[in-house]
Amino acid sequence: MKINRTYLFIVLSSIALLIVLIIQVNWVFNIAKIKEDIFNDKAKMVLAKTLEALGNDKVTCGNFEKGGSKNDKQKVDSLLQTNMKLYNIHIDYTFEINPAPSNENIFTNYLNLPQNSFQGCVDVPSSKSKLNFKLIFPEKEEFILAEMRMPFFISIVLILVVIIISWRTIFSVLKEKKIAEQTNDFLNNMTHEFKTPITNIALATKMITKELRIEKNEKQKKYTDIIQSENDKLKFQVEQILGMTELERGEIPLHQSKVNFDELIESVVHCMHLQFENCNAKINLELNAQNNSLLADAVHLNNAICNLLDNAIKYSTSNPIIVIKTFNERHDIVFTITDNGIGIDKSFHEKIFDKYFRVPTGNLHEVKGFGIGLAYTKFIIEKHGGAISLKSEKEKGTTFIISLPNA
Ligand code: ADP
């Protein structure tokens, strides 16, 4: 099954977003836990300090054995207040001091303590008994929540920002994909509509030539030849656009068979000899590949080579000199086409194989084209398991290098 890249991107980015959200929520909970731990540590320190001071005060301890007076409670309260200030705790608290029953299980007692209470024991110096000291913070939960307000708020804002940006990105990607598909469909339908007029023009030109015996009239023959050759060019472009779309969509498979590459090149050069003659092009063939057999779709490979030779002529300034070389490299046949044309600036080398890309020349395009030839050529070469690259500099000509695996 062919995986759609856009949907794969959306799924992957949604998963990444979900992971980020989980991490963010986890982070908020961790901060809450850390804040609570810090508070608990401080409260335990306050309790320990207070117990230490109380343990040294024999009289007050003794009094609490009998219940403790208001004065005793105030004394402990002021001790607590001092320690609270020391450890920076500024919330309400209460405390209880009771004689500890001798058979009390201290651990069960600690485990059963509510989250907002802290308990400790102090030995009464005058007797062998102990006092239970319980420090309670009734508003502990509210305090932690209040401390959490800022990070929680920032997290919510960040999460919302990330969700909105991701949603907008996904929405734009889907919208652009839809527009690209619609444009492609429109282009294909429009191009398809050109097929019938092109066939009719070709037929009509043939009929004119035949019926009116145009061969005898030089001028008329010249004009019908122009119509014929321009119509052929249009036909080639239309077939290329439609052929590429069909290949890309997997609607037509490549029909591969054993091909002799030297013969293929010679036949392409022969087919184009009129074009070469028209522009006084010089073709040098240096076919040195010992093993030139390939498994290929001869029609598509033929079109791909035609494109490269056509460009070598189209993008030349003076009389084109085109050198075609072949040689073997490991298990590949390497094929280069060098021209002495206008060259391609390095900054365009990556884009040159993109569909519809043409090297910008302002709004002035002396050479007409759709920017589809190289995209088609690359597509066909890669479909054959090969690779295409180029060496070129502005005004210093261009070399296209193609490697294809030997059969
Ligand atoms: P088209 O020729 O129809 O514009 P192509 O896909 O064949 O489309 O080529 C894309 C662009 O690459 C061309 O517009 C041209 O600017 C540049 N180009 C291709 N071949 C050559 C070449 N041999 N020399 C210089 N420029 C070239």
Coordinates of C-alpha atoms and ligand atoms in Angstrom, one line a residue:
M1 CA 0.0 0.0 0.0
K2 CA 1.3 3.5 -0.9
I3 CA 1.6 5.6 2.2
N4 CA 0.5 9.2 1.6
R5 CA 3.4 11.4 2.8
T6 CA 1.1 14.3 3.9
Y7 CA -1.1 12.0 6.1
L8 CA 2.1 10.4 7.5
F9 CA 3.4 13.9 8.4
I10 CA 0.1 14.8 10.1
V11 CA 0.0 11.5 12.1
L12 CA 3.7 11.8 13.1
S13 CA 3.3 15.5 14.1
S14 CA 0.1 14.7 16.1
I15 CA 1.9 11.9 17.9
A16 CA 4.8 14.3 18.7
L17 CA 2.4 16.9 19.9
L18 CA 0.6 14.4 22.1
I19 CA 4.0 13.3 23.6
V20 CA 4.9 17.0 24.2
L21 CA 1.5 17.5 25.9
I22 CA 2.0 14.4 28.1
I23 CA 5.5 15.7 29.1
Q24 CA 4.1 19.1 29.9
V25 CA 1.3 17.7 32.1
N26 CA 3.8 15.4 33.8
W27 CA 6.0 18.4 34.3
V28 CA 3.2 20.3 36.0
F29 CA 2.5 17.4 38.3
N30 CA 6.2 17.0 39.1
I31 CA 6.4 20.7 40.1
A32 CA 3.4 20.2 42.4
K33 CA 5.1 17.2 44.0
I34 CA 8.4 19.1 44.4
K35 CA 6.6 22.1 45.9
E36 CA 4.8 19.7 48.4
D37 CA 8.1 18.0 49.2
I38 CA 9.8 21.3 49.9
F39 CA 6.8 22.4 52.1
N40 CA 6.9 19.0 54.0
D41 CA 10.6 19.3 54.6
K42 CA 10.3 22.9 56.0
A43 CA 7.3 21.8 58.2
K44 CA 9.4 18.9 59.6
M45 CA 12.3 21.2 60.3
V46 CA 9.9 23.6 62.1
L47 CA 8.5 20.7 64.1
A48 CA 12.0 19.4 65.0
K49 CA 13.2 22.8 66.1
T50 CA 10.1 23.4 68.2
L51 CA 10.3 19.9 69.8
E52 CA 14.0 20.5 70.6
A53 CA 13.2 23.8 72.3
L54 CA 10.2 22.3 74.2
G55 CA 12.3 19.3 75.3
N56 CA 14.7 21.7 77.0
D57 CA 11.8 23.5 78.9
K58 CA 11.2 21.1 81.8
V59 CA 8.4 23.2 83.3
T60 CA 6.3 23.6 80.2
C61 CA 6.7 19.9 79.3
G62 CA 5.6 19.0 82.8
N63 CA 2.6 21.2 82.5
F64 CA 1.5 19.7 79.2
E65 CA 1.6 16.3 81.0
K66 CA -1.4 17.6 82.9
G67 CA -3.1 19.3 80.0
G68 CA -1.2 22.6 79.8
S69 CA -2.4 26.1 80.6
K70 CA -3.3 28.9 78.2
N71 CA 0.1 30.4 78.9
D72 CA 1.9 27.2 78.0
K73 CA 0.1 27.0 74.7
Q74 CA 1.0 30.7 74.0
K75 CA 4.7 29.8 74.7
V76 CA 4.6 27.0 72.3
D77 CA 2.8 29.1 69.8
S78 CA 5.4 31.8 69.9
L79 CA 8.1 29.2 69.5
L80 CA 6.3 27.9 66.4
Q81 CA 5.9 31.4 65.0
T82 CA 9.6 32.1 65.3
N83 CA 10.5 28.8 63.5
M84 CA 7.8 29.3 60.9
K85 CA 9.4 32.7 60.1
L86 CA 12.8 31.1 60.0
Y87 CA 11.7 28.6 57.4
N88 CA 9.5 31.0 55.5
I89 CA 6.1 29.3 56.1
H90 CA 3.3 31.9 56.1
I91 CA 0.1 29.9 56.4
D92 CA -2.3 29.2 59.2
Y93 CA -1.6 26.3 61.5
T94 CA -2.9 24.6 64.7
F95 CA -1.2 22.3 67.1
E96 CA -2.1 19.7 69.7
I97 CA 0.1 18.5 72.5
N98 CA -1.1 15.4 74.4
P99 CA 0.6 12.9 76.7
A100 CA 1.4 9.8 74.6
P101 CA -0.2 6.6 75.7
S102 CA 2.6 4.1 76.7
N103 CA 1.3 1.3 74.5
E104 CA 0.9 3.5 71.4
N105 CA 2.3 2.1 68.1
I106 CA 4.2 5.1 66.9
F107 CA 4.6 3.8 63.3
T108 CA 0.9 3.1 62.7
N109 CA 0.2 6.4 64.2
Y110 CA 2.6 8.2 61.7
L111 CA 1.2 6.2 58.7
N112 CA -2.4 7.2 59.6
L113 CA -1.5 10.9 59.7
P114 CA -3.5 13.1 57.2
Q115 CA -1.4 14.8 54.5
N116 CA -1.6 18.2 56.2
S117 CA -0.4 17.0 59.7
F118 CA 3.1 16.4 61.1
Q119 CA 3.7 14.6 64.3
G120 CA 6.6 14.2 66.7
C121 CA 7.4 13.1 70.3
V122 CA 9.1 14.9 73.0
D123 CA 10.5 13.3 76.2
V124 CA 9.3 14.8 79.4
P125 CA 12.5 15.4 81.4
S126 CA 10.9 15.1 84.9
S127 CA 9.2 11.7 84.2
K128 CA 9.7 8.8 81.8
S129 CA 6.6 9.6 79.8
K130 CA 6.4 11.3 76.4
L131 CA 4.3 14.0 74.8
N132 CA 2.7 13.8 71.3
F133 CA 3.1 17.0 69.3
K134 CA 0.9 17.4 66.3
L135 CA 1.3 20.3 63.9
I136 CA -1.6 20.8 61.5
F137 CA -1.8 23.0 58.4
P138 CA -5.5 23.1 57.4
E139 CA -4.8 25.2 54.3
K140 CA -1.8 23.2 53.0
E141 CA -3.5 22.0 49.8
E142 CA -4.8 25.4 48.9
F143 CA -1.3 26.8 49.5
I144 CA 0.3 24.3 47.2
L145 CA -2.3 25.0 44.5
A146 CA -1.8 28.7 44.9
E147 CA 2.0 28.2 44.4
M148 CA 1.2 26.1 41.3
R149 CA -1.0 28.8 39.7
M150 CA 1.8 30.5 37.7
P151 CA 3.5 27.4 36.2
F152 CA 0.0 25.9 35.6
F153 CA -1.2 29.0 33.8
I154 CA 2.0 29.3 31.7
S155 CA 1.6 25.6 30.7
I156 CA -2.0 26.0 29.7
V157 CA -1.1 29.0 27.6
L158 CA 1.9 27.2 26.0
I159 CA -0.2 24.1 25.3
L160 CA -3.0 26.2 23.7
V161 CA -0.4 28.1 21.6
V162 CA 1.2 24.8 20.4
I163 CA -2.3 23.3 19.6
I164 CA -3.4 26.3 17.7
I165 CA -0.1 26.6 15.7
S166 CA -0.2 22.8 14.9
W167 CA -3.8 23.0 13.9
R168 CA -3.1 25.9 11.6
T169 CA -0.1 24.1 10.1
I170 CA -2.0 20.9 9.5
F171 CA -5.0 22.9 8.1
S172 CA -2.6 24.8 5.7
V173 CA -0.9 21.6 4.6
L174 CA -4.2 20.0 3.8
K175 CA -5.5 23.1 2.0
E176 CA -2.3 23.4 -0.1
K177 CA -2.4 19.7 -0.9
K178 CA -6.0 20.0 -2.0
I179 CA -5.1 23.1 -4.2
A180 CA -2.1 21.2 -5.7
E181 CA -4.4 18.2 -6.5
Q182 CA -7.0 20.5 -8.0
T183 CA -4.4 22.4 -10.1
N184 CA -2.9 19.1 -11.2
D185 CA -6.3 17.7 -12.2
F186 CA -7.1 20.9 -14.0
L187 CA -3.7 20.8 -15.9
N188 CA -4.2 17.2 -16.8
N189 CA -7.8 17.7 -18.0
M190 CA -6.8 20.8 -19.9
T191 CA -3.8 19.0 -21.4
H192 CA -5.9 16.0 -22.3
E193 CA -8.3 18.3 -24.1
F194 CA -5.4 19.4 -26.3
K195 CA -5.0 15.9 -27.7
T196 CA -7.9 16.0 -30.1
P197 CA -7.1 19.4 -31.7
I198 CA -3.5 18.3 -32.1
T199 CA -4.5 15.1 -33.9
N200 CA -6.9 17.1 -36.0
I201 CA -4.3 19.7 -36.9
A202 CA -1.9 16.9 -37.9
L203 CA -4.5 15.2 -40.0
A204 CA -5.6 18.5 -41.7
T205 CA -2.0 19.4 -42.4
K206 CA -1.5 16.0 -44.1
M207 CA -4.7 16.4 -46.1
I208 CA -3.7 20.0 -47.2
T209 CA -0.2 18.7 -48.3
K210 CA -1.8 15.8 -50.1
E211 CA -4.9 17.3 -51.7
L212 CA -3.4 20.7 -52.7
R213 CA -0.2 19.1 -54.0
I214 CA 1.8 21.5 -51.9
E215 CA 5.1 19.8 -52.5
K216 CA 5.3 21.8 -55.8
N217 CA 4.9 25.2 -54.1
E218 CA 8.0 26.0 -52.0
K219 CA 6.4 28.7 -49.9
Q220 CA 3.3 26.7 -49.1
K221 CA 5.4 23.6 -48.3
K222 CA 7.5 25.7 -45.9
Y223 CA 4.4 26.9 -44.0
T224 CA 2.8 23.4 -43.8
D225 CA 6.2 22.1 -42.5
I226 CA 6.2 24.7 -39.8
I227 CA 2.6 23.8 -38.8
Q228 CA 3.6 20.1 -38.8
S229 CA 6.8 20.6 -36.7
E230 CA 5.2 23.0 -34.2
N231 CA 2.3 20.6 -33.8
D232 CA 4.7 17.7 -33.2
K233 CA 6.4 19.7 -30.5
L234 CA 3.1 20.4 -28.8
K235 CA 2.2 16.8 -29.1
F236 CA 5.4 15.7 -27.5
Q237 CA 4.9 18.2 -24.5
V238 CA 1.3 17.0 -24.1
E239 CA 2.3 13.4 -24.1
Q240 CA 5.1 14.1 -21.7
I241 CA 2.8 15.8 -19.2
L242 CA 0.1 13.2 -19.4
G243 CA 2.7 10.3 -19.4
M244 CA 4.4 11.6 -16.3
T245 CA 1.1 12.0 -14.4
E246 CA 0.1 8.5 -15.4
L247 CA 3.5 7.1 -14.4
E248 CA 3.4 9.0 -11.1
R249 CA 0.0 7.7 -10.2
G250 CA 1.1 4.2 -11.1
E251 CA -1.6 4.1 -13.8
I252 CA 0.8 2.6 -16.4
P253 CA 3.7 0.4 -15.6
L254 CA 7.1 0.5 -17.4
H255 CA 7.4 -2.1 -20.1
Q256 CA 11.0 -3.2 -19.6
S257 CA 12.9 -5.4 -22.0
K258 CA 16.6 -5.9 -22.9
V259 CA 17.9 -2.8 -24.7
N260 CA 21.2 -2.0 -26.4
F261 CA 22.0 1.4 -25.1
D262 CA 24.4 2.4 -28.0
E263 CA 21.7 1.5 -30.5
L264 CA 19.2 3.5 -28.5
I265 CA 21.4 6.6 -28.5
E266 CA 22.2 6.3 -32.2
S267 CA 18.4 6.0 -33.0
V268 CA 17.6 9.1 -30.9
V269 CA 20.4 11.1 -32.6
H270 CA 19.1 9.9 -36.0
C271 CA 15.5 10.9 -35.1
M272 CA 16.7 14.4 -34.2
H273 CA 19.1 14.9 -37.1
L274 CA 16.7 17.6 -38.7
Q275 CA 16.7 19.6 -35.4
F276 CA 20.5 19.3 -35.3
E277 CA 20.9 20.4 -38.9
N278 CA 18.5 23.4 -38.4
C279 CA 20.7 24.9 -35.7
N280 CA 24.1 23.7 -37.2
A281 CA 24.7 21.6 -34.1
K282 CA 27.8 19.3 -34.1
I283 CA 27.3 16.0 -32.4
N284 CA 30.3 14.0 -31.1
L285 CA 29.6 10.4 -30.1
E286 CA 32.1 8.7 -27.8
L287 CA 30.4 5.4 -27.0
N288 CA 33.0 3.4 -25.1
A289 CA 30.9 1.2 -22.8
Q290 CA 31.9 -2.4 -23.3
N291 CA 28.7 -3.7 -21.7
N292 CA 25.8 -1.6 -23.0
S293 CA 22.9 -3.8 -22.4
L294 CA 20.1 -2.5 -20.1
L295 CA 16.7 -3.7 -18.9
A296 CA 14.6 -0.7 -19.8
D297 CA 11.4 0.8 -21.2
A298 CA 12.8 1.8 -24.6
V299 CA 10.1 4.4 -25.3
H300 CA 10.4 6.3 -22.0
L301 CA 14.2 6.1 -22.0
N302 CA 14.2 7.4 -25.6
N303 CA 12.0 10.3 -24.5
A304 CA 14.3 11.1 -21.5
I305 CA 17.4 11.2 -23.8
C306 CA 15.5 13.3 -26.3
N307 CA 14.7 15.8 -23.6
L308 CA 18.4 16.2 -22.7
L309 CA 19.5 16.6 -26.3
D310 CA 16.6 19.0 -27.0
N311 CA 17.7 21.1 -24.0
A312 CA 21.3 21.1 -25.2
I313 CA 20.1 22.7 -28.4
K314 CA 17.5 25.0 -26.9
Y315 CA 19.8 26.5 -24.3
S316 CA 22.7 27.2 -26.6
T317 CA 23.8 30.6 -27.7
S318 CA 25.9 29.9 -30.8
N319 CA 26.3 26.7 -32.9
P320 CA 25.8 23.9 -30.4
I321 CA 28.6 21.4 -29.9
I322 CA 27.2 18.4 -28.1
V323 CA 29.3 15.5 -26.8
I324 CA 27.7 12.2 -25.8
K325 CA 29.9 9.7 -24.0
T326 CA 29.2 6.3 -22.5
F327 CA 31.4 4.1 -20.4
N328 CA 31.1 1.4 -17.7
E329 CA 31.6 1.9 -14.0
R330 CA 31.3 -1.2 -11.9
H331 CA 27.8 -2.6 -12.7
D332 CA 26.6 0.6 -14.3
I333 CA 26.5 2.2 -17.7
V334 CA 27.4 5.9 -17.4
F335 CA 26.1 8.3 -20.0
T336 CA 27.0 12.0 -20.2
I337 CA 25.7 14.7 -22.4
T338 CA 27.9 17.9 -22.6
D339 CA 26.9 21.1 -24.3
N340 CA 28.5 24.5 -24.8
G341 CA 25.3 26.4 -23.9
I342 CA 24.3 29.1 -21.5
G343 CA 25.0 26.9 -18.4
I344 CA 23.1 26.7 -15.2
D345 CA 24.0 28.8 -12.1
K346 CA 25.0 26.6 -9.1
S347 CA 22.1 28.0 -7.0
F348 CA 19.6 26.3 -9.3
H349 CA 21.2 22.8 -9.5
E350 CA 19.0 21.4 -6.8
K351 CA 15.8 22.8 -8.2
I352 CA 16.4 22.1 -11.8
F353 CA 14.7 18.6 -11.6
D354 CA 11.6 20.0 -9.9
K355 CA 8.3 19.8 -11.8
Y356 CA 7.5 23.1 -13.6
F357 CA 10.8 24.7 -12.5
R358 CA 12.6 26.9 -15.1
V359 CA 15.7 29.0 -14.4
P360 CA 14.3 32.5 -13.9
T361 CA 15.3 35.0 -16.6
G362 CA 13.1 37.9 -15.4
N363 CA 9.8 37.8 -17.2
L364 CA 11.6 37.2 -20.5
H365 CA 11.8 33.6 -21.7
E366 CA 13.3 33.4 -25.1
V367 CA 13.1 29.7 -25.0
K368 CA 9.7 28.3 -24.5
G369 CA 9.0 25.3 -22.3
F370 CA 6.9 23.9 -19.4
G371 CA 9.7 23.0 -17.0
I372 CA 8.7 19.4 -17.1
G373 CA 11.4 17.7 -19.3
L374 CA 14.0 17.3 -16.6
A375 CA 11.5 16.3 -14.0
Y376 CA 10.2 13.6 -16.4
T377 CA 13.8 12.5 -17.2
K378 CA 14.8 12.2 -13.6
F379 CA 11.6 10.3 -12.8
I380 CA 12.3 7.8 -15.7
I381 CA 16.0 7.4 -14.8
E382 CA 15.1 6.7 -11.1
K383 CA 12.3 4.3 -12.1
H384 CA 15.1 2.3 -13.9
G385 CA 17.1 2.2 -10.7
G386 CA 19.5 4.9 -12.0
A387 CA 20.6 8.4 -11.0
I388 CA 21.0 11.7 -12.7
S389 CA 23.2 14.7 -11.8
L390 CA 24.7 17.7 -13.5
K391 CA 27.9 19.8 -13.7
S392 CA 27.4 23.3 -14.9
E393 CA 28.3 26.9 -14.4
K394 CA 26.7 29.9 -15.9
E395 CA 27.9 30.6 -19.4
K396 CA 30.2 27.6 -19.3
G397 CA 28.0 24.8 -20.7
T398 CA 26.3 21.9 -19.0
T399 CA 27.0 18.2 -18.5
F400 CA 24.3 15.8 -17.4
I401 CA 25.6 12.6 -16.0
I402 CA 23.3 9.5 -15.9
S403 CA 24.1 6.1 -14.5
L404 CA 21.9 3.1 -15.2
P405 CA 22.4 -0.4 -13.9
N406 CA 23.6 -2.9 -16.5
A407 CA 21.2 -5.9 -17.3
Ligands
ADP1 P1 11.9 23.3 -20.2 O1 13.1 23.2 -21.1 O2 10.7 22.9 -20.9 O3 11.8 24.7 -19.6 P2 13.2 21.4 -18.5 O4 12.6 20.6 -17.4 O5 13.7 20.5 -19.7 O6 12.0 22.4 -19.0 O7 14.3 22.3 -18.0 C1 14.1 23.1 -16.9 C2 15.0 24.3 -16.9 O8 16.4 23.9 -16.8 C3 14.9 25.0 -18.2 O9 13.9 26.0 -18.2 C4 16.3 25.7 -18.3 O10 16.3 26.9 -17.6 C5 17.2 24.7 -17.6 N1 18.0 23.8 -18.5 C6 17.8 22.6 -18.8 N2 18.7 22.0 -19.6 C7 19.6 23.0 -19.8 C8 20.9 23.1 -20.5 N3 21.3 22.0 -21.2 N4 21.5 24.2 -20.4 C9 21.1 25.3 -19.7 N5 19.9 25.3 -19.0 C10 19.2 24.2 -19.0

